[in-house]
Coordinates of C-alpha atoms in Angstrom, one line a residue:
X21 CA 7.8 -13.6 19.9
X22 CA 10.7 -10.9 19.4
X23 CA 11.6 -8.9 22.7
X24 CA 9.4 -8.1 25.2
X25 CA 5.7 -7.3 25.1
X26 CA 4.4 -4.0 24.3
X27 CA 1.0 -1.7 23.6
X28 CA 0.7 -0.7 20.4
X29 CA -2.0 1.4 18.5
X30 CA -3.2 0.6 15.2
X31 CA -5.4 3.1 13.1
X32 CA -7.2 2.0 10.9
X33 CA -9.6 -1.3 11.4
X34 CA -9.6 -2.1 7.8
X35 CA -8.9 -5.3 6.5
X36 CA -5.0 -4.4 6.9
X37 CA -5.3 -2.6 9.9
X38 CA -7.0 -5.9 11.3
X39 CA -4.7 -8.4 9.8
X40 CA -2.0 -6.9 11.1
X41 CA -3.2 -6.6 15.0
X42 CA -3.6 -10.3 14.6
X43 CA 0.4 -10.5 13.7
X44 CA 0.9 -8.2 16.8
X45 CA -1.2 -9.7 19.1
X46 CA 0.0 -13.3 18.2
X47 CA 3.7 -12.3 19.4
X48 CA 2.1 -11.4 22.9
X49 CA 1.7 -7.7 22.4
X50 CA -2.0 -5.6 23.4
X51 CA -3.4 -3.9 20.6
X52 CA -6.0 -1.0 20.7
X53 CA -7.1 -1.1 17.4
X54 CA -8.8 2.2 16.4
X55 CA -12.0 2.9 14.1
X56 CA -14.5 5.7 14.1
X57 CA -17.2 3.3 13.4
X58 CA -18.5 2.6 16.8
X59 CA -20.3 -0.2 15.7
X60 CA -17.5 -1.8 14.9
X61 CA -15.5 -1.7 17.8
X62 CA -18.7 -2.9 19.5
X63 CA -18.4 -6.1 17.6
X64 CA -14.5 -6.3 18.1
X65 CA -14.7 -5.9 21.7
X66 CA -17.9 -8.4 22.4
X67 CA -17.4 -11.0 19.6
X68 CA -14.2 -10.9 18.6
X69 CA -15.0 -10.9 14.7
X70 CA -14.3 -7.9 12.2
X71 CA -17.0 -9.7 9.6
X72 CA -17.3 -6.7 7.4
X73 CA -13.5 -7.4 6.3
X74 CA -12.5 -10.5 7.2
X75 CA -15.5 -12.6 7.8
X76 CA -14.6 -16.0 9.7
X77 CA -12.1 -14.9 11.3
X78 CA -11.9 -15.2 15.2
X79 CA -9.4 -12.1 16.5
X80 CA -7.2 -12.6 19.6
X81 CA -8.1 -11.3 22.9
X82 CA -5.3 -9.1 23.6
X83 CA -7.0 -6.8 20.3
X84 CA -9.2 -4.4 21.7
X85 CA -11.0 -2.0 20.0
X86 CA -11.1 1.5 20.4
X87 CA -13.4 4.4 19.1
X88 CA -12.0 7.2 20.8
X89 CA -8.8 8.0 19.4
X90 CA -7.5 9.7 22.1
X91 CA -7.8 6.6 23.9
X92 CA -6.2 4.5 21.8
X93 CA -3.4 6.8 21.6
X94 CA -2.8 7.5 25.5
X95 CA 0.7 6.4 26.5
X96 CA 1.3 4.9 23.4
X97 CA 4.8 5.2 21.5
X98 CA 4.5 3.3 18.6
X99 CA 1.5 3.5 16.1
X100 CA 0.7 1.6 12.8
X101 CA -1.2 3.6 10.0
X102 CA -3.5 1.5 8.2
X103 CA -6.0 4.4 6.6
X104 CA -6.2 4.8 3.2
X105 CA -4.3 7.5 1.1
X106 CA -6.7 10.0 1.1
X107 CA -7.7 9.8 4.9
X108 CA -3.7 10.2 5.5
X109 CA -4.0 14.3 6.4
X110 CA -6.7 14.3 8.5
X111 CA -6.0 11.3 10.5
X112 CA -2.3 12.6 11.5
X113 CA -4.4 16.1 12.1
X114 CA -6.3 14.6 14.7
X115 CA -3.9 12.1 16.1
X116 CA -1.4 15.7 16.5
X117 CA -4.6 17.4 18.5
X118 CA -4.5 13.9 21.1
X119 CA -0.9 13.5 21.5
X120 CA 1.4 14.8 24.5
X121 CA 4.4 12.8 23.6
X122 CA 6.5 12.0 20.3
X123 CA 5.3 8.5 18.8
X124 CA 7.2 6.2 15.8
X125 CA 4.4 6.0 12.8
X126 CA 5.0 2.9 11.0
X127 CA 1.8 3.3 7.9
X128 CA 1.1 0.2 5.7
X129 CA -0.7 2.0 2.7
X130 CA 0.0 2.5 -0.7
X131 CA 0.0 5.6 -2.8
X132 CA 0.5 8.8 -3.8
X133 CA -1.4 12.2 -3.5
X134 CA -1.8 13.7 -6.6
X135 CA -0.8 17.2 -7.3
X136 CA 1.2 17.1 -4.0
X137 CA 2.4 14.5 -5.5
X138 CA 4.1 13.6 -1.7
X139 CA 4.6 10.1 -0.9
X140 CA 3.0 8.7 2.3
X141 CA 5.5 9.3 4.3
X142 CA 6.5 12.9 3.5
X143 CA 2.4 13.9 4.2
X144 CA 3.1 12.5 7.4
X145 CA 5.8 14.7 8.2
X146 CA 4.2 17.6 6.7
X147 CA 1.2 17.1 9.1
X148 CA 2.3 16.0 12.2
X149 CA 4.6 18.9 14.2
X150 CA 8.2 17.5 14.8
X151 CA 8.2 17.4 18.6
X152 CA 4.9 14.5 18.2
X153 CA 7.2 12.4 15.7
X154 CA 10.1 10.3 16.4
X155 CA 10.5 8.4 13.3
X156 CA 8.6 7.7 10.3
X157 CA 8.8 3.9 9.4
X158 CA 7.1 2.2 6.3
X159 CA 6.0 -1.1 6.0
X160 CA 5.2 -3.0 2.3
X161 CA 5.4 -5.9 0.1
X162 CA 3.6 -8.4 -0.9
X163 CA 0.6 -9.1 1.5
X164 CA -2.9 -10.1 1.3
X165 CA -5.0 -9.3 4.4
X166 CA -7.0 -12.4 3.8
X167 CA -4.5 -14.9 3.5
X168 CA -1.7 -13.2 6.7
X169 CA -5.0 -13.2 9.0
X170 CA -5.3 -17.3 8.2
X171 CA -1.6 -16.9 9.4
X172 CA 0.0 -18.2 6.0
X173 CA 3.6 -17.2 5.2
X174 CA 3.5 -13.9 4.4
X175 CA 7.1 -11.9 3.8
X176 CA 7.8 -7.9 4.0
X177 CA 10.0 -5.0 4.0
X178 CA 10.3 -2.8 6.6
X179 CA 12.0 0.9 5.9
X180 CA 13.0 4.8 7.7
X181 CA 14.8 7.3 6.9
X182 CA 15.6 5.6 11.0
X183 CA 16.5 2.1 10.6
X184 CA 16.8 1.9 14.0
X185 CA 13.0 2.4 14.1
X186 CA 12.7 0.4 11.4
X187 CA 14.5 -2.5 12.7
X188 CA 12.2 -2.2 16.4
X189 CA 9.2 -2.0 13.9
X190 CA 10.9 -5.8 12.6
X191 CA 10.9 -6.7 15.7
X192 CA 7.3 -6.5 16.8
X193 CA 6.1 -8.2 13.9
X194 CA 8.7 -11.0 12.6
X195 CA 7.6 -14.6 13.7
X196 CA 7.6 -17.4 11.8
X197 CA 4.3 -17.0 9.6
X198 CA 5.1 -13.1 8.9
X199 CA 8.9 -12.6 8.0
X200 CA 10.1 -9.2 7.9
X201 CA 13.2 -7.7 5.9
X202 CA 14.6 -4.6 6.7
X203 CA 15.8 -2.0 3.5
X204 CA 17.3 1.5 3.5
X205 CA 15.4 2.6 0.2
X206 CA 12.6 4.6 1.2
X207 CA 11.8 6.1 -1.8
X208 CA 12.0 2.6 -3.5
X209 CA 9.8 0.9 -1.0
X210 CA 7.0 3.2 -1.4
X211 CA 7.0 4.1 -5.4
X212 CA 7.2 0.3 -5.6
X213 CA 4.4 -0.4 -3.2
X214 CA 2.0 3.1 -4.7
X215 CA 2.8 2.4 -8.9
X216 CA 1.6 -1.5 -8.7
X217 CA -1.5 -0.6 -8.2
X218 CA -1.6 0.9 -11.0
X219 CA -0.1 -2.0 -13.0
X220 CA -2.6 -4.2 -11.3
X221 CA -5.7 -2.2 -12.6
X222 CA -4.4 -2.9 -16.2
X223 CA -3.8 -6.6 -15.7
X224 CA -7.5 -6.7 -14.1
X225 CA -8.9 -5.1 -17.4
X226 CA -6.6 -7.5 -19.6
X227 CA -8.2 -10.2 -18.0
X228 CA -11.6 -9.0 -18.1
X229 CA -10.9 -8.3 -21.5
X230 CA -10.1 -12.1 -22.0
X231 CA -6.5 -11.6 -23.7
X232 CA -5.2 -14.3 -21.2
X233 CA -1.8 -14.9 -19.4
X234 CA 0.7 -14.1 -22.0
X235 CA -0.9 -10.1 -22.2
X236 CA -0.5 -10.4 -18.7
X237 CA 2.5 -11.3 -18.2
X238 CA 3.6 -8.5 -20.9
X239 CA 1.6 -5.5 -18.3
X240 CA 3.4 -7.1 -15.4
X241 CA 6.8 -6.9 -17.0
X242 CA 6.5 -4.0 -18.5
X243 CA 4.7 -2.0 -16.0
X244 CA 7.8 -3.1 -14.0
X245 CA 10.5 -1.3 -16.1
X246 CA 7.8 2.0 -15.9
X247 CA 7.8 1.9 -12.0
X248 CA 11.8 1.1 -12.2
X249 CA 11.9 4.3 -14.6
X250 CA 10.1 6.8 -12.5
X251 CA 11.3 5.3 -9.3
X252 CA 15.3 6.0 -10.2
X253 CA 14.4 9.3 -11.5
X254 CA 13.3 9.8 -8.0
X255 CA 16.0 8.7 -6.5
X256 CA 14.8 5.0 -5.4
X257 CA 17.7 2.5 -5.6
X258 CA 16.8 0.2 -9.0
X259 CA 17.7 -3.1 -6.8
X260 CA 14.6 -2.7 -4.8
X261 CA 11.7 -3.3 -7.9
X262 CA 13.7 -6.5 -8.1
X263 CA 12.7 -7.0 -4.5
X264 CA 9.9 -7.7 -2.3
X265 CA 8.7 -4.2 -2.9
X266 CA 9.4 -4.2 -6.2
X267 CA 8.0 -7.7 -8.3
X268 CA 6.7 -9.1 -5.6
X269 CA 3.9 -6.7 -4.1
X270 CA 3.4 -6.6 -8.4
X271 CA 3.1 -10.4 -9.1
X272 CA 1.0 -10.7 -5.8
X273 CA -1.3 -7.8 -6.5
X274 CA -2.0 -8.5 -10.8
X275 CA -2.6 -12.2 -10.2
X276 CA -5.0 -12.6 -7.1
X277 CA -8.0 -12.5 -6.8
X278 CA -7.7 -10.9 -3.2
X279 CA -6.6 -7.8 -5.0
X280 CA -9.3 -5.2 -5.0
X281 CA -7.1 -3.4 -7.5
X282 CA -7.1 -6.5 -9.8
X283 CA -10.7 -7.0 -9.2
X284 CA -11.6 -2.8 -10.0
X285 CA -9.9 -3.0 -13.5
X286 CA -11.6 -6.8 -14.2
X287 CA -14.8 -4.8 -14.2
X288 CA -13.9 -2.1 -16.1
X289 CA -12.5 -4.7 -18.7
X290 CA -15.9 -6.2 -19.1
X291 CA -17.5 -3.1 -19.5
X292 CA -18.0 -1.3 -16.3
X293 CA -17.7 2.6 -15.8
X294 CA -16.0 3.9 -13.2
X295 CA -18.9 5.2 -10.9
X296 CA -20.1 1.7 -11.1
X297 CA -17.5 0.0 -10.6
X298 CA -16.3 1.8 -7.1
X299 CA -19.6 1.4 -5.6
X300 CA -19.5 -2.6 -6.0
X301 CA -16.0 -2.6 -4.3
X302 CA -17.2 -1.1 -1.3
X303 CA -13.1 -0.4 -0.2
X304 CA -11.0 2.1 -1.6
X305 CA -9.3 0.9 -4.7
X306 CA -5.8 3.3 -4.4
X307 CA -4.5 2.6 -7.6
X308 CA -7.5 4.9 -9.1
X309 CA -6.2 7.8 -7.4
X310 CA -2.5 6.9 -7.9
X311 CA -3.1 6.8 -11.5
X312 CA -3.8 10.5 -11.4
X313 CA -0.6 11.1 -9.3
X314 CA 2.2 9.1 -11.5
X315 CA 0.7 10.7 -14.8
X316 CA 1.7 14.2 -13.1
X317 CA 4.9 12.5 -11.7
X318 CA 5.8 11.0 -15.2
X319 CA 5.2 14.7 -16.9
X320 CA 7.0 16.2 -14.5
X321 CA 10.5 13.9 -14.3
X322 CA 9.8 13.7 -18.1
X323 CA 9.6 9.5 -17.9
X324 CA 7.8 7.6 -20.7
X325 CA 4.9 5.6 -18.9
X326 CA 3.0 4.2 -21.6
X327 CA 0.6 1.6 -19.5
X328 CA 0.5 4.7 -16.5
X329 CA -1.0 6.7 -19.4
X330 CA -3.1 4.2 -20.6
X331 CA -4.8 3.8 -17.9
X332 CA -4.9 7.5 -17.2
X333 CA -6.8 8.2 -20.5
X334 CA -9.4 4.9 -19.6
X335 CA -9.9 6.2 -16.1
X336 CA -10.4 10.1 -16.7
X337 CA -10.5 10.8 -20.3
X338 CA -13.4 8.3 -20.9
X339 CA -11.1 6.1 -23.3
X340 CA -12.1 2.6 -24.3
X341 CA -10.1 -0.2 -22.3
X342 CA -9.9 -2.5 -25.2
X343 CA -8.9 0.5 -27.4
X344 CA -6.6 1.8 -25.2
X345 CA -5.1 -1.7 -24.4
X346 CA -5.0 -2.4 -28.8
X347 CA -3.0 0.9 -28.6
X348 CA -0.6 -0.4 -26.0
X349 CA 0.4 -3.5 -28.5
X350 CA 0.7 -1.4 -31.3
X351 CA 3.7 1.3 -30.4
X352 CA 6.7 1.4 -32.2
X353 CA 9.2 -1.2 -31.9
X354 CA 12.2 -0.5 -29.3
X355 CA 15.0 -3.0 -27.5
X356 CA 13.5 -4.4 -24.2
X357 CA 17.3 -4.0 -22.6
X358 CA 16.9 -0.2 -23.3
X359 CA 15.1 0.7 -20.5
X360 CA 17.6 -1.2 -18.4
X361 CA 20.4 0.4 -20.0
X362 CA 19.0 4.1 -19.4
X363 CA 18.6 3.4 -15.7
X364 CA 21.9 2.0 -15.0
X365 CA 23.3 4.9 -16.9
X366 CA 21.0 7.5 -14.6
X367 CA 22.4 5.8 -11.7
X368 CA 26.1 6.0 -12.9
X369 CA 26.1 9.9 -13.5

């Protein structure tokens, strides 16, 4: 355990939101862990168990669950967001009508709202009034629920436009089955974490197509050079997609089976619509929605995002995946170093 104990909120008692109350609790700090579904936090507070998401798995005491959110939030000073995308707004509305001092918001989701197209942490700031918010912190990388709630090594990043609240939000969570990096790139860390979920619905309809590893392996590569691409344009430092943020929340979430993005686009590859396939999920799948944003984002910096548009035209224009994926092999030949080349040039102007 890192520093002393302390009581932290977390919103959110999703898989993630859950998983990561375990980390907290396990280095000695209380955790009111927040859900509107008061069934839920019957079961968290009398068995222990959060079956719904992670069935099997026995939660520490010192998590306690909490339905009203005013509750969870009384006295607190240091809250982790673990709501998805589109719950973002209202959330950080209500938390802003409960509050009576300034807290540090450290959320753990990926995306990006389209037409806004804001990044987490900027809707966060646009919601909450200054005088509630010390710091925004955000914390990625590659990180399966499932397998950092069995407690196996699991590493992070951790970033702010604050790294001293980024470095105290290291520091409640580092121990030695959850390491925790710290990185100044902001916008980096959270295109990186938003765009591979994008990259990981692709992979998911490659393999339900049945092209196998090496088409794999060619989405995962190249979808990294589009999210280096739009990322630089935005101002993200290129170093981080080589990162944990970068090709290592991609590797983890196109080849695991844990990923519900992965799984979302494996349906849709053998023949699944849309509709059908969000209903079997049962959890939000971000990278649908996130599609939508980086097709706007990639009009709008003028960056060429072939797979982003792609899967764009499968998931709203009614394309056919195997089509669409034929297409992808068939465009005109280019050098692979040329995307490098363009970035390192954008960064040297």
């Amino acid at each position: 355990m890192q520093g002393k104990s302390e009581e932290v909120a977390v919103i959110g008692a999703g898989s993630w939101g859950t998983a990561l109350a375990m980390v907290l609790a396990d280095n000695g700090h209380t955790v009111r862990l927040w859900s509107h579904n008061q069934d839920q936090i019957k079961e968290i507070n009398q068995f222990h168990t959060n079956t719904k998401y992670l069935p099997e798995i026995v939660l520490p005491k010192l998590i306690i669950g909490y339905a009203s959110l005013s509750e969870a939030l009384a006295g607190i000073h240091t809250v982790i967001l673990a709501v998805p995308t589109k719950a973002i707004r209202e959330v950080i509305g209500k938390m802003a009508g409960v509050l009576d001092e300034p807290v540090t918001i450290a959320h753990v989701s990926k995306g990006i709202e389209p037409d806004t197209l804001l990044r987490i942490s900027e809707m966060i700031k646009q919601e909450m009034p200054p005088k509630l918010l010390e710091a925004v912190v955000v914390l990625s990388g590659p990180s399966h629920a499932e397998e950092v709630s069995l407690r196996h090594p699991t590493t992070v990043t951790v970033t702010s436009e604050d790294m001293a609240a980024a470095e105290k939000i290291q520091d409640l969570f580092i121990n030695h089955n959850f390491r925790v990096y710290t990185n100044p790139d902001i916008v980096g860390v959270e295109i990186g974490g938003a765009l591979k979920n994008i990259i990981a619905l692709a992979a998911g309809i490659s393999d339900g197509l049945g092209y196998g590893d090496n088409a794999k392996a060619a989405l995962i590569t190249r979808g990294l050079a589009e999210i280096a691409r739009l990322g630089t344009k935005m101002g993200a430092n290129p170093l981080t997609f080589s990162g944990l943020a970068g090709i290592g929340d991609l590797i983890v979430t196109c080849t695991s089976v844990h990923s519900r993005n992965w799984r979302a686009g494996n349906q849709l590859g053998k023949g699944k619509t849309l509709e059908e396939v969000l209903d079997n999920m049962g959890m939000v799948v971000e990278g649908v929605r996130t599609t939508k944003a980086a097709h706007q984002l990639a009009q709008k910096y003028e960056v060429k995002m072939p797979i982003t548009n792609a899967l764009y035209g499968i998931l709203f224009a009614g394309k056919n995946a195997k089509d669409a994926v034929d297409e992808l092999m068939s465009r005109g030949k280019t050098h692979e170093m040329e995307d490098l080349v363009n970035v390192l040039d954008e960064r040297m102007l």
